[in-house]
Short mmCIF file of C-alpha atoms in Angstrom, two decimals:
data_model
loop_
_atom_site.label_atom_id
_atom_site.label_comp_id
_atom_site.label_asym_id
_atom_site.label_seq_id
_atom_site.Cartn_x
_atom_site.Cartn_y
_atom_site.Cartn_z
CA UNK A 1 52.62 0.03 72.10
CA UNK A 2 54.74 -1.55 75.14
CA UNK A 3 56.48 -3.43 73.71
CA UNK A 4 57.56 -1.36 70.78
CA UNK A 5 58.13 0.94 73.44
CA UNK A 6 60.37 -1.03 75.11
CA UNK A 7 61.64 -1.43 71.46
CA UNK A 8 63.04 2.80 71.42
CA UNK A 9 63.77 2.59 74.76
CA UNK A 10 66.46 -0.27 74.00
CA UNK A 11 67.07 1.36 70.64
CA UNK A 12 67.86 4.74 72.29
CA UNK A 13 68.86 4.21 75.39
CA UNK A 14 71.32 7.48 76.35
CA UNK A 15 69.24 10.40 74.80
CA UNK A 16 70.38 14.12 74.34
CA UNK A 17 69.36 17.42 75.69
CA UNK A 18 68.94 19.32 73.00
CA UNK A 19 65.43 19.83 72.83
CA UNK A 20 64.41 20.67 76.34
CA UNK A 21 63.83 24.12 77.10
CA UNK A 22 62.79 24.50 80.61
CA UNK A 23 66.23 22.41 81.55
CA UNK A 24 68.02 24.40 79.67
CA UNK A 25 66.92 27.95 82.11
CA UNK A 26 67.38 26.06 85.09
CA UNK A 27 70.64 25.04 84.41
CA UNK A 28 72.00 28.61 83.79
CA UNK A 29 69.78 29.92 86.02
CA UNK A 30 70.78 28.02 88.50
CA UNK A 31 74.54 27.85 87.64
CA UNK A 32 73.61 32.32 87.75
CA UNK A 33 72.32 32.30 91.12
CA UNK A 34 74.85 30.11 93.11
CA UNK A 35 77.37 31.69 91.43
CA UNK A 36 76.03 34.47 93.24
CA UNK A 37 75.57 32.73 96.48
CA UNK A 38 78.19 30.75 96.59
CA UNK A 39 80.34 33.88 96.04
CA UNK A 40 79.41 36.41 98.48
CA UNK A 41 80.11 33.42 101.33
CA UNK A 42 83.52 33.81 101.00
CA UNK A 43 85.60 37.17 102.03
CA UNK A 44 88.53 36.37 100.14
CA UNK A 45 88.56 37.54 96.53
CA UNK A 46 90.46 35.14 94.46
CA UNK A 47 88.00 32.35 95.99
CA UNK A 48 85.59 34.54 95.00
CA UNK A 49 86.20 34.75 91.34
CA UNK A 50 87.64 31.14 91.51
CA UNK A 51 83.83 30.11 92.55
CA UNK A 52 82.19 32.12 89.88
CA UNK A 53 84.45 31.13 87.35
CA UNK A 54 83.34 27.53 88.20
CA UNK A 55 80.01 28.29 88.07
CA UNK A 56 80.66 29.78 84.50
CA UNK A 57 82.49 26.83 83.20
CA UNK A 58 79.57 24.50 84.94
CA UNK A 59 77.05 26.61 82.37
CA UNK A 60 79.36 26.64 79.49
CA UNK A 61 80.01 23.01 79.80
CA UNK A 62 76.81 22.23 79.30
CA UNK A 63 75.89 25.02 76.53
CA UNK A 64 79.14 23.24 74.83
CA UNK A 65 77.20 19.76 75.45
CA UNK A 66 73.89 20.46 73.93
CA UNK A 67 74.47 21.63 71.11
CA UNK A 68 76.99 18.95 70.79
CA UNK A 69 76.01 16.29 67.72
CA UNK A 70 78.18 13.75 69.86
CA UNK A 71 76.87 14.36 73.28
CA UNK A 72 75.21 10.61 73.69
CA UNK A 73 78.21 9.16 72.57
CA UNK A 74 80.25 11.37 75.31
CA UNK A 75 77.14 11.72 77.94
CA UNK A 76 79.64 10.11 80.75
CA UNK A 77 82.35 12.22 80.05
CA UNK A 78 79.66 15.72 80.41
CA UNK A 79 78.89 14.44 83.79
CA UNK A 80 81.96 13.21 84.89
CA UNK A 81 83.52 16.66 84.21
CA UNK A 82 80.78 18.91 85.79
CA UNK A 83 81.28 16.35 88.73
CA UNK A 84 84.39 17.57 88.30
CA UNK A 85 83.58 21.29 88.63
CA UNK A 86 81.31 20.79 91.46
CA UNK A 87 84.11 19.25 93.17
CA UNK A 88 86.26 21.88 92.66
CA UNK A 89 83.32 24.35 95.04
CA UNK A 90 83.17 22.09 97.17
CA UNK A 91 87.12 22.65 97.76
CA UNK A 92 86.98 26.47 98.16
CA UNK A 93 83.72 25.91 101.26
CA UNK A 94 81.51 28.01 101.19
CA UNK A 95 79.59 28.68 103.28
CA UNK A 96 76.82 29.21 101.28
CA UNK A 97 74.57 25.96 101.69
CA UNK A 98 72.65 26.73 98.15
CA UNK A 99 76.14 25.44 95.21
CA UNK A 100 75.13 21.06 96.28
CA UNK A 101 71.92 22.05 94.22
CA UNK A 102 73.80 22.19 91.72
CA UNK A 103 73.54 18.51 92.04
CA UNK A 104 70.17 18.48 92.01
CA UNK A 105 69.87 19.95 88.44
CA UNK A 106 72.82 17.54 87.22
CA UNK A 107 70.69 14.59 88.79
CA UNK A 108 67.44 15.96 86.59
CA UNK A 109 69.65 15.37 83.85
CA UNK A 110 71.34 12.15 84.35
CA UNK A 111 67.68 10.84 85.21
CA UNK A 112 66.67 12.39 81.73
CA UNK A 113 69.90 11.14 79.04
CA UNK A 114 70.26 7.37 80.94
CA UNK A 115 68.44 4.37 81.32
CA UNK A 116 67.29 2.69 84.35
CA UNK A 117 70.61 1.73 86.19
CA UNK A 118 72.83 4.40 84.99
CA UNK A 119 70.89 7.00 86.07
CA UNK A 120 70.58 5.57 89.24
CA UNK A 121 74.13 4.97 89.43
CA UNK A 122 74.78 8.87 89.52
CA UNK A 123 72.07 9.99 91.42
CA UNK A 124 73.75 7.54 94.14
CA UNK A 125 77.34 9.89 93.24
CA UNK A 126 75.65 13.01 93.35
CA UNK A 127 73.69 12.48 96.74
CA UNK A 128 76.74 11.21 98.34
CA UNK A 129 78.85 14.30 97.02
CA UNK A 130 76.13 16.27 98.47
CA UNK A 131 76.08 14.52 101.90
CA UNK A 132 79.48 15.36 101.95
CA UNK A 133 79.42 18.85 101.01
CA UNK A 134 77.16 19.26 103.81
CA UNK A 135 79.28 17.40 106.47
CA UNK A 136 82.34 19.65 105.29
CA UNK A 137 80.26 22.79 106.10
CA UNK A 138 78.50 21.51 109.18
CA UNK A 139 78.55 19.29 112.56
CA UNK A 140 77.66 15.42 112.18
CA UNK A 141 74.76 16.61 113.73
CA UNK A 142 73.29 18.47 110.52
CA UNK A 143 75.36 16.90 107.96
CA UNK A 144 72.97 14.22 109.27
CA UNK A 145 69.97 15.72 108.75
CA UNK A 146 71.63 16.65 105.43
CA UNK A 147 71.88 13.39 104.55
CA UNK A 148 68.21 12.57 104.75
CA UNK A 149 67.22 15.66 103.47
CA UNK A 150 69.11 14.63 100.56
CA UNK A 151 67.47 12.02 99.91
CA UNK A 152 63.71 13.70 99.52
CA UNK A 153 66.19 16.17 96.85
CA UNK A 154 67.23 13.28 94.67
CA UNK A 155 64.34 11.64 94.49
CA UNK A 156 62.06 14.35 93.25
CA UNK A 157 64.94 14.56 91.26
CA UNK A 158 64.53 11.46 89.86
CA UNK A 159 60.96 11.53 89.32
CA UNK A 160 61.16 15.12 87.28
CA UNK A 161 63.71 13.49 85.02
CA UNK A 162 62.36 9.83 84.72
CA UNK A 163 58.52 12.13 83.64
CA UNK A 164 60.27 14.00 81.30
CA UNK A 165 62.14 10.97 80.01
CA UNK A 166 59.35 9.45 79.62
CA UNK A 167 57.79 12.23 77.63
CA UNK A 168 60.62 12.69 75.26
CA UNK A 169 60.34 8.85 74.40
CA UNK A 170 56.65 8.86 73.75
CA UNK A 171 57.42 11.82 71.55
CA UNK A 172 60.00 10.32 69.74
CA UNK A 173 57.70 6.95 69.33
CA UNK A 174 55.08 8.93 67.84
CA UNK A 175 57.09 10.96 65.51
CA UNK A 176 58.63 7.63 64.53
CA UNK A 177 54.57 6.22 64.30
CA UNK A 178 53.65 9.84 61.90
CA UNK A 179 56.72 8.68 59.20
CA UNK A 180 55.21 4.96 59.25
CA UNK A 181 52.05 5.67 59.25
CA UNK A 182 52.58 8.55 56.40
CA UNK A 183 55.20 5.74 54.52
CA UNK A 184 52.43 3.63 54.03
CA UNK A 185 50.45 5.95 53.60
CA UNK A 186 52.12 6.72 50.37
CA UNK A 187 52.76 2.76 49.81
CA UNK A 188 48.82 2.28 49.80
CA UNK A 189 48.67 4.99 47.28
CA UNK A 190 51.15 4.15 45.01
CA UNK A 191 49.08 0.90 45.58
CA UNK A 192 45.82 2.14 44.74
CA UNK A 193 46.71 3.58 41.31
CA UNK A 194 48.17 0.03 40.32
CA UNK A 195 44.43 -1.27 41.52
CA UNK A 196 43.40 1.25 39.36
CA UNK A 197 45.11 0.42 36.63
CA UNK A 198 44.19 -3.09 36.72
CA UNK A 199 40.37 -2.27 37.10
CA UNK A 200 40.63 0.12 34.03
CA UNK A 201 42.24 -3.07 32.65
CA UNK A 202 39.59 -5.35 33.47
CA UNK A 203 36.67 -2.77 32.67
CA UNK A 204 38.21 -2.29 29.02
CA UNK A 205 38.74 -6.67 28.35
CA UNK A 206 35.35 -7.04 29.80
CA UNK A 207 33.22 -4.28 28.82
CA UNK A 208 34.33 -3.28 25.43
CA UNK A 209 36.00 -5.76 24.98
CA UNK A 210 32.82 -7.95 24.86
CA UNK A 211 31.08 -5.55 22.60
CA UNK A 212 33.78 -5.48 20.28
CA UNK A 213 33.98 -9.24 19.99
CA UNK A 214 29.89 -9.52 18.91
CA UNK A 215 30.90 -6.39 16.92
CA UNK A 216 33.82 -7.81 14.73
CA UNK A 217 30.88 -11.59 14.43
CA UNK A 218 28.38 -9.74 13.31
CA UNK A 219 30.60 -7.70 10.48
CA UNK A 220 32.56 -11.00 9.68
CA UNK A 221 28.52 -12.84 8.58
CA UNK A 222 28.31 -9.68 6.62
CA UNK A 223 31.60 -10.43 4.67
CA UNK A 224 30.78 -13.82 4.59
CA UNK A 225 27.11 -13.14 3.32
CA UNK A 226 28.22 -10.42 0.36
CA UNK A 227 30.55 -12.42 -0.65
CA UNK A 228 28.81 -15.09 -2.10
CA UNK A 229 27.72 -15.46 -5.21
CA UNK A 230 23.84 -14.54 -4.62
CA UNK A 231 25.34 -11.60 -2.96
CA UNK A 232 22.10 -9.29 -3.83
CA UNK A 233 19.45 -12.17 -2.44
CA UNK A 234 21.82 -12.27 0.95
CA UNK A 235 21.80 -8.39 1.55
CA UNK A 236 19.14 -7.43 3.32
CA UNK A 237 20.55 -10.25 5.92
CA UNK A 238 23.80 -8.55 6.06
CA UNK A 239 22.08 -5.26 6.78
CA UNK A 240 21.12 -6.97 9.54
CA UNK A 241 24.12 -7.93 10.67
CA UNK A 242 25.95 -4.82 10.48
CA UNK A 243 22.67 -2.83 11.91
CA UNK A 244 23.00 -4.90 14.86
CA UNK A 245 27.02 -4.37 14.62
CA UNK A 246 26.45 -0.68 15.03
CA UNK A 247 23.94 -1.08 17.62
CA UNK A 248 26.60 -2.54 19.67
CA UNK A 249 28.90 -0.41 18.21
CA UNK A 250 26.83 2.24 20.30
CA UNK A 251 26.02 0.08 23.18
CA UNK A 252 30.34 0.00 23.46
CA UNK A 253 30.07 3.26 23.41
CA UNK A 254 27.65 4.19 25.70
CA UNK A 255 29.66 1.25 28.25
CA UNK A 256 32.69 3.38 27.58
CA UNK A 257 30.75 6.53 28.89
CA UNK A 258 30.00 4.55 31.70
CA UNK A 259 33.77 3.10 32.55
CA UNK A 260 34.29 7.01 32.51
CA UNK A 261 31.36 8.21 34.36
CA UNK A 262 32.08 5.84 37.41
CA UNK A 263 35.43 7.38 37.69
CA UNK A 264 33.98 10.50 38.92
CA UNK A 265 30.91 9.27 39.85
CA UNK A 266 28.15 6.17 40.80
CA UNK A 267 25.13 6.11 38.58
CA UNK A 268 22.10 7.34 39.58
CA UNK A 269 20.48 5.36 36.96
CA UNK A 270 21.26 1.63 36.48
CA UNK A 271 18.64 -1.02 35.46
CA UNK A 272 18.34 -4.03 38.41
CA UNK A 273 20.94 -6.51 37.82
CA UNK A 274 18.53 -9.14 36.84
CA UNK A 275 17.47 -7.05 33.82
CA UNK A 276 20.74 -5.67 33.10
CA UNK A 277 21.83 -9.59 32.81
CA UNK A 278 18.68 -10.51 30.54
CA UNK A 279 20.22 -7.65 28.39
CA UNK A 280 23.03 -8.93 28.16
CA UNK A 281 21.14 -12.65 27.57
CA UNK A 282 19.13 -11.59 24.94
CA UNK A 283 21.85 -9.71 22.76
CA UNK A 284 24.00 -12.96 23.24
CA UNK A 285 20.75 -14.92 22.21
CA UNK A 286 20.39 -12.63 19.10
CA UNK A 287 24.63 -12.75 17.91
CA UNK A 288 24.75 -16.36 18.12
CA UNK A 289 23.48 -19.40 16.84
CA UNK A 290 22.61 -20.91 20.32
CA UNK A 291 20.00 -21.45 22.98
CA UNK A 292 20.35 -18.92 25.57
CA UNK A 293 17.99 -19.44 28.58
CA UNK A 294 18.18 -17.18 31.85
CA UNK A 295 16.98 -18.17 34.92
CA UNK A 296 16.63 -16.07 38.02
CA UNK A 297 16.43 -17.85 41.79
CA UNK A 298 15.55 -16.54 44.92
CA UNK A 299 14.33 -13.09 45.34
CA UNK A 300 16.05 -10.04 43.74
CA UNK A 301 17.38 -7.52 46.45
CA UNK A 302 19.50 -4.80 45.69
CA UNK A 303 22.92 -5.33 46.40
CA UNK A 304 25.96 -3.25 46.71
CA UNK A 305 27.03 -1.82 43.86
CA UNK A 306 30.95 -3.27 43.35
CA UNK A 307 28.51 -6.68 43.65
CA UNK A 308 26.58 -5.85 40.85
CA UNK A 309 29.53 -4.58 39.28
CA UNK A 310 31.72 -8.19 39.31
CA UNK A 311 28.03 -10.22 38.26
CA UNK A 312 27.49 -7.80 35.86
CA UNK A 313 31.61 -8.26 33.69
CA UNK A 314 31.41 -11.99 34.98
CA UNK A 315 28.68 -12.37 32.84
CA UNK A 316 29.93 -10.57 30.19
CA UNK A 317 32.67 -11.96 30.24
CA UNK A 318 31.39 -15.52 29.82
CA UNK A 319 28.77 -14.89 27.10
CA UNK A 320 31.70 -13.11 25.26
CA UNK A 321 33.90 -16.33 26.20
CA UNK A 322 30.59 -18.61 24.11
CA UNK A 323 30.59 -16.58 21.24
CA UNK A 324 34.49 -16.39 21.10
CA UNK A 325 35.43 -20.23 22.04
CA UNK A 326 32.76 -22.62 23.10
CA UNK A 327 30.75 -23.59 19.70
CA UNK A 328 27.51 -24.18 21.97
CA UNK A 329 23.84 -25.83 21.19
CA UNK A 330 23.15 -24.49 24.46
CA UNK A 331 23.67 -21.83 27.24
CA UNK A 332 22.33 -21.09 30.63
CA UNK A 333 22.63 -18.11 32.33
CA UNK A 334 22.25 -18.94 36.57
CA UNK A 335 21.21 -15.99 38.45
CA UNK A 336 20.53 -17.09 42.65
CA UNK A 337 20.26 -15.26 45.59
CA UNK A 338 19.89 -16.89 48.88
CA UNK A 339 19.66 -15.01 52.14
CA UNK A 340 23.09 -14.72 52.16
CA UNK A 341 25.26 -15.05 48.98
CA UNK A 342 24.18 -14.45 45.62
CA UNK A 343 25.36 -17.14 42.91
CA UNK A 344 25.95 -16.47 38.88
CA UNK A 345 26.65 -19.62 37.13
CA UNK A 346 26.87 -20.05 33.06
CA UNK A 347 27.71 -22.89 31.24
CA UNK A 348 27.02 -24.31 27.58
CA UNK A 349 27.97 -27.74 26.16
CA UNK A 350 30.22 -26.64 23.79
CA UNK A 351 33.79 -28.18 23.22
CA UNK A 352 35.58 -26.47 27.02
CA UNK A 353 38.53 -26.03 27.04
CA UNK A 354 42.31 -27.95 28.83
CA UNK A 355 42.92 -25.59 30.67
CA UNK A 356 41.68 -22.62 32.68
CA UNK A 357 44.08 -20.82 33.74
CA UNK A 358 45.47 -18.75 30.66
CA UNK A 359 43.59 -16.06 28.92
CA UNK A 360 43.63 -11.89 31.04
CA UNK A 361 39.58 -12.50 30.80
CA UNK A 362 39.73 -15.75 33.24
CA UNK A 363 42.43 -14.18 35.32
CA UNK A 364 40.61 -10.34 35.40
CA UNK A 365 37.98 -12.59 36.39
CA UNK A 366 38.71 -13.67 39.38
CA UNK A 367 40.21 -10.77 40.22
CA UNK A 368 37.40 -8.99 40.17
CA UNK A 369 35.46 -11.79 42.36
CA UNK A 370 38.33 -11.95 44.84
CA UNK A 371 37.88 -7.92 45.47
CA UNK A 372 34.37 -8.26 46.41
CA UNK A 373 35.32 -11.53 48.74
CA UNK A 374 33.81 -14.13 46.24
CA UNK A 375 34.86 -17.86 45.33
CA UNK A 376 35.45 -18.55 41.38
CA UNK A 377 34.93 -22.32 40.77
CA UNK A 378 35.14 -23.25 36.60
CA UNK A 379 34.54 -26.80 35.70
CA UNK A 380 35.49 -27.53 31.94
CA UNK A 381 36.90 -30.69 29.84
CA UNK A 382 37.66 -30.88 25.82
CA UNK A 383 34.78 -31.27 24.22
CA UNK A 384 32.66 -31.58 27.64
CA UNK A 385 31.39 -28.07 27.86
CA UNK A 386 32.72 -25.32 30.33
CA UNK A 387 30.87 -24.42 34.03
CA UNK A 388 31.80 -20.95 35.12
CA UNK A 389 30.32 -20.48 39.07
CA UNK A 390 30.32 -17.48 41.22
CA UNK A 391 29.74 -17.47 45.00
CA UNK A 392 30.00 -13.53 46.85
CA UNK A 393 28.79 -13.83 50.10
CA UNK A 394 26.45 -10.46 51.06
#
């Protein structure tokens, strides 16, 4: 935070006085009090009027400056004009010793407006003017005492101004942080919308796509049976295929309802992960000619909902690929629980593939696993089968 604070000081080395109400009140009140006290010490009416006019001008210049949009660029001009007005007060030689306190107000303002060395230079100018005014109105001994007194006065002014400046810079820094955080929050909201769209796309592909693929294969099988010359004999088998297709469509509808329900709340009654994967294996076994085996290793334990959903969807996608592409004779699904991780392996002895990067299914699968901190490893080659390995730390 210190580096950021320094950065803000470098970026805004000169601060306006616009929002400092206490400084406003102190400036106007001091100008009025000094005008009354200083004019009261003069016997000449024109001198009195001149003194009051200079004090009013001091207040007016301040009022115009703090409302100016160009104050930051013209801050030195402001303090130069105010210093000139004070020199005019010195020239009137009022016996009142109070008017140098206008410089006290200017010193506070300067240490608020300017950083470090610039503020110190203005403090030195104000100190010298105050000491000189004391010298004009008193003997040498009192002038020396006044000069020593003004050291403490302007040191106090510098401390007040510096503290106010730090508070103002901190307020600005905090406001910038708020703005940055609000921007980041809006960006995160936009990213969340995009991520939710991607998640829904994965759910549709991995869930509904899985069931529709299996249903399509059943319907195609029934159509092929009914298209044969011996359709009457094949009718029971075709009806069985259509019955399985109906069951799959019902499961697809249930899966869609689960996905919609997951958007509202976490399902309260879900099967344990091994049982859910076992159902997917049984379904694949019933809808393909391949020998599909499920091997559970280690001691099953509850996992977080995102991890369990990811493993379930990976199994769906893997078995869907087996149905659509593998032409396998044997498929093996292995779910292994280790103390600090869980592994899922789906392998087949089918035709394999030449590359693994294409296809939304595998892309969505990788995204799912990466979101829960896991890794995906795919081993395949033409006519050498397909092996999908997923490892997720728990």
